[in-house]
CSV table of C-alpha atoms in Angstrom, one decimal:
chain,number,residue,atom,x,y,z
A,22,UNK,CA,18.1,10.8,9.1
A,23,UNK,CA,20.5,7.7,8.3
A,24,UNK,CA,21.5,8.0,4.6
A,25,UNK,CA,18.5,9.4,3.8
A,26,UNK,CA,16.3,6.7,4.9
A,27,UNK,CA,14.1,8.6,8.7
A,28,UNK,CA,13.7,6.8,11.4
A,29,UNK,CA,10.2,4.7,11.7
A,30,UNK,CA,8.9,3.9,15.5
A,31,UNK,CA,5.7,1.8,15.6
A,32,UNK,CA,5.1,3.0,19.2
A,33,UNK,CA,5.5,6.4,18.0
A,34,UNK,CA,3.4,5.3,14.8
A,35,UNK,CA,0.6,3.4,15.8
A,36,UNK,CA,-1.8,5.8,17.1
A,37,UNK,CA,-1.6,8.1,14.1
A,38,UNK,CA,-1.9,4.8,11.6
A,39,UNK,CA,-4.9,3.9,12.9
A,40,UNK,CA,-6.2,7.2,12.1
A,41,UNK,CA,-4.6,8.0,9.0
A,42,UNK,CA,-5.5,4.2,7.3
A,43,UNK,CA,-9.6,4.8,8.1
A,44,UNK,CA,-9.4,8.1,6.1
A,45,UNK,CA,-7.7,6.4,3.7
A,46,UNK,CA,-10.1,4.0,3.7
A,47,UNK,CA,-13.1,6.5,3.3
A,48,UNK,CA,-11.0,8.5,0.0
A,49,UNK,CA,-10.0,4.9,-1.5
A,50,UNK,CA,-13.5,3.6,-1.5
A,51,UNK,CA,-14.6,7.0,-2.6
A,52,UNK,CA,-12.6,6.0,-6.0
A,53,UNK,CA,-14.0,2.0,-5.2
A,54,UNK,CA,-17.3,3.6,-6.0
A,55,UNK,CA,-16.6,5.7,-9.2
A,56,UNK,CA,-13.7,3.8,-11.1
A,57,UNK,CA,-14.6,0.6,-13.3
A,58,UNK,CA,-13.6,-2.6,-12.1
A,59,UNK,CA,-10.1,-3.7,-12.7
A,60,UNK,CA,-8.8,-6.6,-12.1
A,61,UNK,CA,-7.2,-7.5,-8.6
A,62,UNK,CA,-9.0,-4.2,-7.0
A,63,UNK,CA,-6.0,-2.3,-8.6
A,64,UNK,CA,-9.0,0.3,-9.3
A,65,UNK,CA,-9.6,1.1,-5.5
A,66,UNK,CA,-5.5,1.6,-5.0
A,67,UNK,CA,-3.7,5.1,-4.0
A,68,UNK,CA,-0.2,6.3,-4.9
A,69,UNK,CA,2.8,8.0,-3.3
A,70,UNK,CA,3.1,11.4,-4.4
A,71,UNK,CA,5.8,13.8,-3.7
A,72,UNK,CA,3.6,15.4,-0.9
A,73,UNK,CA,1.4,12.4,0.0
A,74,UNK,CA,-0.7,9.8,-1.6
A,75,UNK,CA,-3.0,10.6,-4.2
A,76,UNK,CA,-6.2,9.0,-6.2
A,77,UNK,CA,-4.9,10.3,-9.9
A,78,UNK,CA,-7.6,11.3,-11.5
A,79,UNK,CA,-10.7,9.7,-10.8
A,80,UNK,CA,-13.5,10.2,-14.4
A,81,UNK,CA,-17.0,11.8,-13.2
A,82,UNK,CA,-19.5,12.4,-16.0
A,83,UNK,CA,-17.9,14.9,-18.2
A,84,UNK,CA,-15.4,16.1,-15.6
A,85,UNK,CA,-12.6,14.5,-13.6
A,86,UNK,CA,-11.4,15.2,-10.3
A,87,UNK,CA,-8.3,14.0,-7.7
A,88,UNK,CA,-7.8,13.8,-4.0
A,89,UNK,CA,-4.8,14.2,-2.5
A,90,UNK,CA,-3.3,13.8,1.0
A,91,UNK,CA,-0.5,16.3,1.6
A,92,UNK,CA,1.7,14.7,4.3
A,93,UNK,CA,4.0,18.4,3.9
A,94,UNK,CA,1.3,21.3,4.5
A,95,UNK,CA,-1.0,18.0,6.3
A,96,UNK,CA,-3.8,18.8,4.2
A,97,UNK,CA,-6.3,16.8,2.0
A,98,UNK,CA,-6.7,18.7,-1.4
A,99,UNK,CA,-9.7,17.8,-4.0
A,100,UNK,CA,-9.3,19.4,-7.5
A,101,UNK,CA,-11.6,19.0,-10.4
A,102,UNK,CA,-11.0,19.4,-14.2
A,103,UNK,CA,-13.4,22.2,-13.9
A,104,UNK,CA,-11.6,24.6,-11.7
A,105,UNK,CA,-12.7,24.5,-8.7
A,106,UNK,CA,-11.3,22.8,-5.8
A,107,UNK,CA,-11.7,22.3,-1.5
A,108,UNK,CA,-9.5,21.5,1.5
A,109,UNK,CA,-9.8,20.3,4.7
A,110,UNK,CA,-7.1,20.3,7.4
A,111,UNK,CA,-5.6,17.2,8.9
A,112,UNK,CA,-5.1,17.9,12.8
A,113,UNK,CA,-5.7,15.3,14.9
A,114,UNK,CA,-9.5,14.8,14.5
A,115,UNK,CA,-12.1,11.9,14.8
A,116,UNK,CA,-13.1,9.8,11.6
A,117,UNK,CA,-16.5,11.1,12.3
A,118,UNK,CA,-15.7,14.3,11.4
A,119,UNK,CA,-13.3,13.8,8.2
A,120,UNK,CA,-15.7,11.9,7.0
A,121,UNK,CA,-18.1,15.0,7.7
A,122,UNK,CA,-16.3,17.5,6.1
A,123,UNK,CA,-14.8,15.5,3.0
A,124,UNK,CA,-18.4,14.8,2.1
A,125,UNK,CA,-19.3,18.4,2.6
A,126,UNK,CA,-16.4,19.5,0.8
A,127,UNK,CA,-17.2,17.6,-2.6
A,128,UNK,CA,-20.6,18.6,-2.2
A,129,UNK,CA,-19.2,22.1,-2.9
A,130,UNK,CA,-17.7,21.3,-6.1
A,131,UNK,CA,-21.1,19.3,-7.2
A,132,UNK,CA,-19.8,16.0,-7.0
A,133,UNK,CA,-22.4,12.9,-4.9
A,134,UNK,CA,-20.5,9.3,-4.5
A,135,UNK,CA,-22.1,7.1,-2.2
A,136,UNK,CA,-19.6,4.2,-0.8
A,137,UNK,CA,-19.7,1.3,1.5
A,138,UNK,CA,-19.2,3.8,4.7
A,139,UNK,CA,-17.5,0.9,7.3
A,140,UNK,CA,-14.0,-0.2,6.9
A,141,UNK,CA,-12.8,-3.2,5.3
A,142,UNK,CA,-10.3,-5.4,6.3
A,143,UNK,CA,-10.4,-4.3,9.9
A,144,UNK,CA,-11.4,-6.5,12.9
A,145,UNK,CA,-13.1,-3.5,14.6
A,146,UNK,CA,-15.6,-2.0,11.6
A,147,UNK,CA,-16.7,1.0,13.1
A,148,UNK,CA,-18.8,3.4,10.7
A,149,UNK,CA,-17.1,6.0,9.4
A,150,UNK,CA,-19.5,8.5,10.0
A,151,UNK,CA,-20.4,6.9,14.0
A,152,UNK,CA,-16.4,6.8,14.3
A,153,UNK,CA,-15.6,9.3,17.1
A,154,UNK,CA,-12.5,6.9,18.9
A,155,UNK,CA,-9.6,7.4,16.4
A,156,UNK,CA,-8.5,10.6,16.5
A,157,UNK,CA,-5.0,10.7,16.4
A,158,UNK,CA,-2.6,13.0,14.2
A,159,UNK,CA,1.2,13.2,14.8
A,160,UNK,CA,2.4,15.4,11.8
A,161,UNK,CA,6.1,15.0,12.9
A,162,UNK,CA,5.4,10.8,12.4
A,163,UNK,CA,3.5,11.3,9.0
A,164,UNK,CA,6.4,13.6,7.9
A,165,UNK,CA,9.0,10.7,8.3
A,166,UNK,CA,6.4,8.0,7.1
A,167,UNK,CA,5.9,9.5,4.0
A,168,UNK,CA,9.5,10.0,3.5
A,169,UNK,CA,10.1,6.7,4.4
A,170,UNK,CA,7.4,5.6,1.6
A,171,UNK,CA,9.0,7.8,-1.4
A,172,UNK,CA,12.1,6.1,-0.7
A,173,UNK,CA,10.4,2.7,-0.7
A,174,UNK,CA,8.0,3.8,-4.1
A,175,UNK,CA,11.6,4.0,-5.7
A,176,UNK,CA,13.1,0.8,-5.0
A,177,UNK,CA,9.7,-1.1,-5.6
A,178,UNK,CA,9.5,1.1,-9.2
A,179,UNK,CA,13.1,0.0,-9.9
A,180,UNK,CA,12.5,-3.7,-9.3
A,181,UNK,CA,8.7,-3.8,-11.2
A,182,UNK,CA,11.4,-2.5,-14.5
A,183,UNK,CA,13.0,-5.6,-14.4
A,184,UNK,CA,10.0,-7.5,-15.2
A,185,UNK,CA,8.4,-8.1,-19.0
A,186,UNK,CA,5.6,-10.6,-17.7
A,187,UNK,CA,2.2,-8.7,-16.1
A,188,UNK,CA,3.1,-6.8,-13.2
A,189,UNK,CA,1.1,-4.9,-11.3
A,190,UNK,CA,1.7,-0.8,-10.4
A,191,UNK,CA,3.2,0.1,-7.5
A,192,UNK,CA,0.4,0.9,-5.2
A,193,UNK,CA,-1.0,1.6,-1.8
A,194,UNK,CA,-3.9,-0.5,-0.5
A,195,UNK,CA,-5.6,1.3,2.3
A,196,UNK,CA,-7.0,-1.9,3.1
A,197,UNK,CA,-4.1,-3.2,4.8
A,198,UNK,CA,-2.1,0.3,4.4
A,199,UNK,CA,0.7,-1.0,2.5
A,200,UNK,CA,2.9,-0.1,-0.6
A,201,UNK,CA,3.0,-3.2,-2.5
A,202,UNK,CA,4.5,-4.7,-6.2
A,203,UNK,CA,3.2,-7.9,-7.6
A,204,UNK,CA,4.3,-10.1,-10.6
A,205,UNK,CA,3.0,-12.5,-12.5
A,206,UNK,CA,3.7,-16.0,-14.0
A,207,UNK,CA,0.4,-15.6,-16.0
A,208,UNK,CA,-1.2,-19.1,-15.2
A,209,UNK,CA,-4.2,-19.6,-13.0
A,210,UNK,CA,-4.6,-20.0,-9.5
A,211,UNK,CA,-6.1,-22.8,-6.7
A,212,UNK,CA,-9.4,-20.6,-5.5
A,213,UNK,CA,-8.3,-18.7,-2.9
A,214,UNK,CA,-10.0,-19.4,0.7
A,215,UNK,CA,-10.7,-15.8,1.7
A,216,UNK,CA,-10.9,-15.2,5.0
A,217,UNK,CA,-9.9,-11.7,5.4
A,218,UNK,CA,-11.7,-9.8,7.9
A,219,UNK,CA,-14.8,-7.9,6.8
A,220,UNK,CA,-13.7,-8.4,3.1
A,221,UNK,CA,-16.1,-10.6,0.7
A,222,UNK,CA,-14.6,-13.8,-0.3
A,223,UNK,CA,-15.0,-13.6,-3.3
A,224,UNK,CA,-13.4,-10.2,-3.6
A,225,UNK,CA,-10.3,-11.8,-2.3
A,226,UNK,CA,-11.1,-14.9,-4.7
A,227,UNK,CA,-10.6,-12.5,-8.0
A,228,UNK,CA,-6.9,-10.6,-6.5
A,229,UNK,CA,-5.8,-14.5,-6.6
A,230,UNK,CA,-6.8,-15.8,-9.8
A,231,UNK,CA,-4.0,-16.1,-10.9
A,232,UNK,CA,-0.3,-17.1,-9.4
A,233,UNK,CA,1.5,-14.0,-8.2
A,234,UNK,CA,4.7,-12.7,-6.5
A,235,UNK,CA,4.0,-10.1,-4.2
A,236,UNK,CA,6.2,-7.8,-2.0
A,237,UNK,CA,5.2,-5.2,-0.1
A,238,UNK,CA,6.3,-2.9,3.1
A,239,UNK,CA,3.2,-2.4,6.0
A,240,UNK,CA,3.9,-0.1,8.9
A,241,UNK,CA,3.8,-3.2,11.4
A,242,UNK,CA,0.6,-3.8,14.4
A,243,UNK,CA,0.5,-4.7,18.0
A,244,UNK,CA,1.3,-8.8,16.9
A,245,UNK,CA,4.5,-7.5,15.1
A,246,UNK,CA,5.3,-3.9,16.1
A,247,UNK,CA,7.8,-3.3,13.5
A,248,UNK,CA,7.9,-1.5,10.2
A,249,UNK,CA,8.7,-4.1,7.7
A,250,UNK,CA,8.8,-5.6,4.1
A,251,UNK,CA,7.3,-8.5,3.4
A,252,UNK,CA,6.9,-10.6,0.7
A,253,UNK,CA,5.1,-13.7,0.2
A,254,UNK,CA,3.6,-16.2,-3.0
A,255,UNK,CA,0.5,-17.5,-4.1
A,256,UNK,CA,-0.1,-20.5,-4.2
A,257,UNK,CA,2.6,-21.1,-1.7
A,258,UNK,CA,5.3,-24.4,-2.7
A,259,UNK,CA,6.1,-26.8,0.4
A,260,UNK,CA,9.2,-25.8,0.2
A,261,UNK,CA,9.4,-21.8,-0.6
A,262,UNK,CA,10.1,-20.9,2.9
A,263,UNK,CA,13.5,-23.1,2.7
A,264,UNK,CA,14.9,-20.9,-0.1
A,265,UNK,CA,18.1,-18.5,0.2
A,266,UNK,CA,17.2,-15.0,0.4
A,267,UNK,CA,19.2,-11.7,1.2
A,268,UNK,CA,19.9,-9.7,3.7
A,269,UNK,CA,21.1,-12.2,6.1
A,270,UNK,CA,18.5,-10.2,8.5
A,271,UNK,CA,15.8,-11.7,6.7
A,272,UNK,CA,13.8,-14.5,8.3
A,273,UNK,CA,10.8,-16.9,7.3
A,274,UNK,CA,7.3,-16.8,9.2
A,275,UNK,CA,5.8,-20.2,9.4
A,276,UNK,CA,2.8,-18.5,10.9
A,277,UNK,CA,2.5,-15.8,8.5
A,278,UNK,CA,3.7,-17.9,5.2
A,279,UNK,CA,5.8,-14.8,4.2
A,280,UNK,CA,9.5,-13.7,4.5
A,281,UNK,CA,10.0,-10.1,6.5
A,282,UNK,CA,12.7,-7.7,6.9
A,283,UNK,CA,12.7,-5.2,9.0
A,284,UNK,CA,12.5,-1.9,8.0
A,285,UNK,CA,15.1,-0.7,10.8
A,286,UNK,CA,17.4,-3.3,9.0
A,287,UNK,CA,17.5,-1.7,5.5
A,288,UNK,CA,17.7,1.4,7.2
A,289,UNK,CA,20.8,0.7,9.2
A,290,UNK,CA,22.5,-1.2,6.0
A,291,UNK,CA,25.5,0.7,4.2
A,292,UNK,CA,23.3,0.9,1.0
A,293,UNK,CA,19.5,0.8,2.0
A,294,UNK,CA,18.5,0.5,-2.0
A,295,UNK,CA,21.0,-2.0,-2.9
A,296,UNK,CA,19.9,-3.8,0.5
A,297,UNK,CA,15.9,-3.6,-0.2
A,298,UNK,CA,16.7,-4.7,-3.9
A,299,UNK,CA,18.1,-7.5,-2.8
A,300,UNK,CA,15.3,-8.5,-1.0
A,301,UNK,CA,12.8,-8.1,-3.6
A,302,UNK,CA,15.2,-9.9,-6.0
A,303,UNK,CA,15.7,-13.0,-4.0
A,304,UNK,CA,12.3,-13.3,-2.3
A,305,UNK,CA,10.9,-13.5,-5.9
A,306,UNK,CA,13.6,-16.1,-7.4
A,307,UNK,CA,12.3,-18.0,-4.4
A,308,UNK,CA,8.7,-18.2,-5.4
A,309,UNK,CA,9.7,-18.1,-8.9
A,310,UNK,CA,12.2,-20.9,-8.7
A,311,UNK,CA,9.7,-23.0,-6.3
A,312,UNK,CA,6.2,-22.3,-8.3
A,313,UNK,CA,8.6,-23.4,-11.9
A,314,UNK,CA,7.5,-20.1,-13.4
A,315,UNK,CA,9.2,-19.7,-17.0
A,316,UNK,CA,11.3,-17.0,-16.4
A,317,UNK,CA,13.3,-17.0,-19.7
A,318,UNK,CA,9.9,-15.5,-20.6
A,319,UNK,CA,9.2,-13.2,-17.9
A,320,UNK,CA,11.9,-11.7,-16.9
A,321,UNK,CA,14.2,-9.0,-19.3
A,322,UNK,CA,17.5,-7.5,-19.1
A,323,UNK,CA,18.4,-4.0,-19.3
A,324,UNK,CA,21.3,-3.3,-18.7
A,325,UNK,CA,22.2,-2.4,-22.6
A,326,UNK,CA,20.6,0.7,-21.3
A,327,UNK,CA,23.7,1.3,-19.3
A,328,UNK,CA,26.1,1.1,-22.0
């Protein structure tokens, strides 16, 4: 692995992705169904862990439990505040039958959550339960993934520090399966159009209330079949996409309405952190700079911390 940082092939990806984001999908709409609302969806979110991604505890009458995928051993854990907990291997196997077995599995430790049981977000909405086409498991490919993601969790932790206005956590959507950070200039948004694939409009309506930052890595598709950072504003100025932002690998997507940088790129960089940072850092000065956000009041400096 280059200075730390492992080697990320979408062709080599892809197949397992596909897999690996529907039963995410099918454990983050298991917390969806059992966590109270919070605002943006950050209630349906996972995290990086030091073995996977995780739920953190999810409340369930007068117990709690947590799932947890473990990208090292490749299993999926459940534990419960009671005592007890179940596993279930990850091998490549359909949807159909994760799906199976998860619910079999908390059935065991005496816990019933109904969910939505069809992907969001997704062109292709296959019930989970009917799903018998993805079936895909590299463990080799999650290995690196994963280590490519606990890298990532600690740049985008670093940069959410820097930040005194709202900000969200850094989180994985399974919607979209990507690590993302978002800040806030704390004034309300134009209503968002919606438009995401089989996702309510008005879900997507309430994650853009307000005027956000947002910058995020995704593991690429077969339209751009790259792993790469993005990062992108709402609502976007005219004139954001005409900013200065670093590395000099970065680019601009008309299309898409959001800068990218290829993952490959902060990899192959001297300093991958100091290379990511700068990314973050200048993306949001251009949305902050374009969308005349107050940052004398949002933004704080720590580096008396250093001293």
């Amino acid at each position: 692995m280059k200075n730390n940082w492992p080697p990320l092939d979408y062709t080599r990806l892809k197949d397992t992705v596909s897999t690996v984001q529907l039963w995410t999908q099918i454990v983050g709409k298991i917390r969806l169904s059992t966590m109270p609302w919070l605002n943006h969806s950050w209630h349906v979110t996972l995290y990086v862990s030091p073995r996977g991604l995780t739920t953190h505890g999810i409340p369930y009458g007068d117990r709690s439990f947590q799932i947890d995928f473990d990208f090292i051993a490749h299993q999926l854990h459940i534990h419960c505040s009671s005592g007890g907990s179940q596993s279930l291997k990850l091998y490549p196997r359909t949807v159909a039958s994760f799906y199976k077995e998860l619910f079999e599995k908390m059935a065991l430790l005496d816990i019933h959550v109904k969910i939505y049981a069809k992907p969001n977000e997704l062109e292709q909405a296959i019930p989970f339960a009917g799903d018998e086409i993805h079936k895909s498991y590299d463990k080799h490919q999650m290995e690196l993934f994963h280590k490519a993601l606990l890298n990532i969790d600690g740049v985008f932790t670093n940069f959410r520090a820097k930040f005194s206005g709202k900000c969200s956590p850094v989180h994985f959507f399974w919607g979209a399966f990507d690590l993302a950070v978002t800040r806030f200039s704390g004034r309300r948004a134009p209503l968002h159009p919606g438009g995401a694939p089989n996702m309510p409009d008005d879900v997507m309506q309430e994650a853009y209330s307000h005027e956000v930052s947002s910058a995020g890595f995704w593991p690429g598709s077969e339209q751009f079949p790259h792993p790469a950072f993005y990062a992108y504003c709402y609502p976007t100025p005219a004139d954001f996409g005409q900013q200065p932002v670093k590395p000099a690998e970065a680019f601009y997507s008309n299309e898409m309405g959001e800068f990218f940088l290829k993952y490959e790129d902060v990899r192959n960089a001297a300093n991958p952190e100091q290379t990511l940072t700068e990314f973050l850092e200048t993306t949001y000065i251009a949305a902050a700079n374009t969308g005349k956000w107050d940052r004398d009041a949002l933004e704080c400096d720590l580096s008396w911390l250093q001293k």
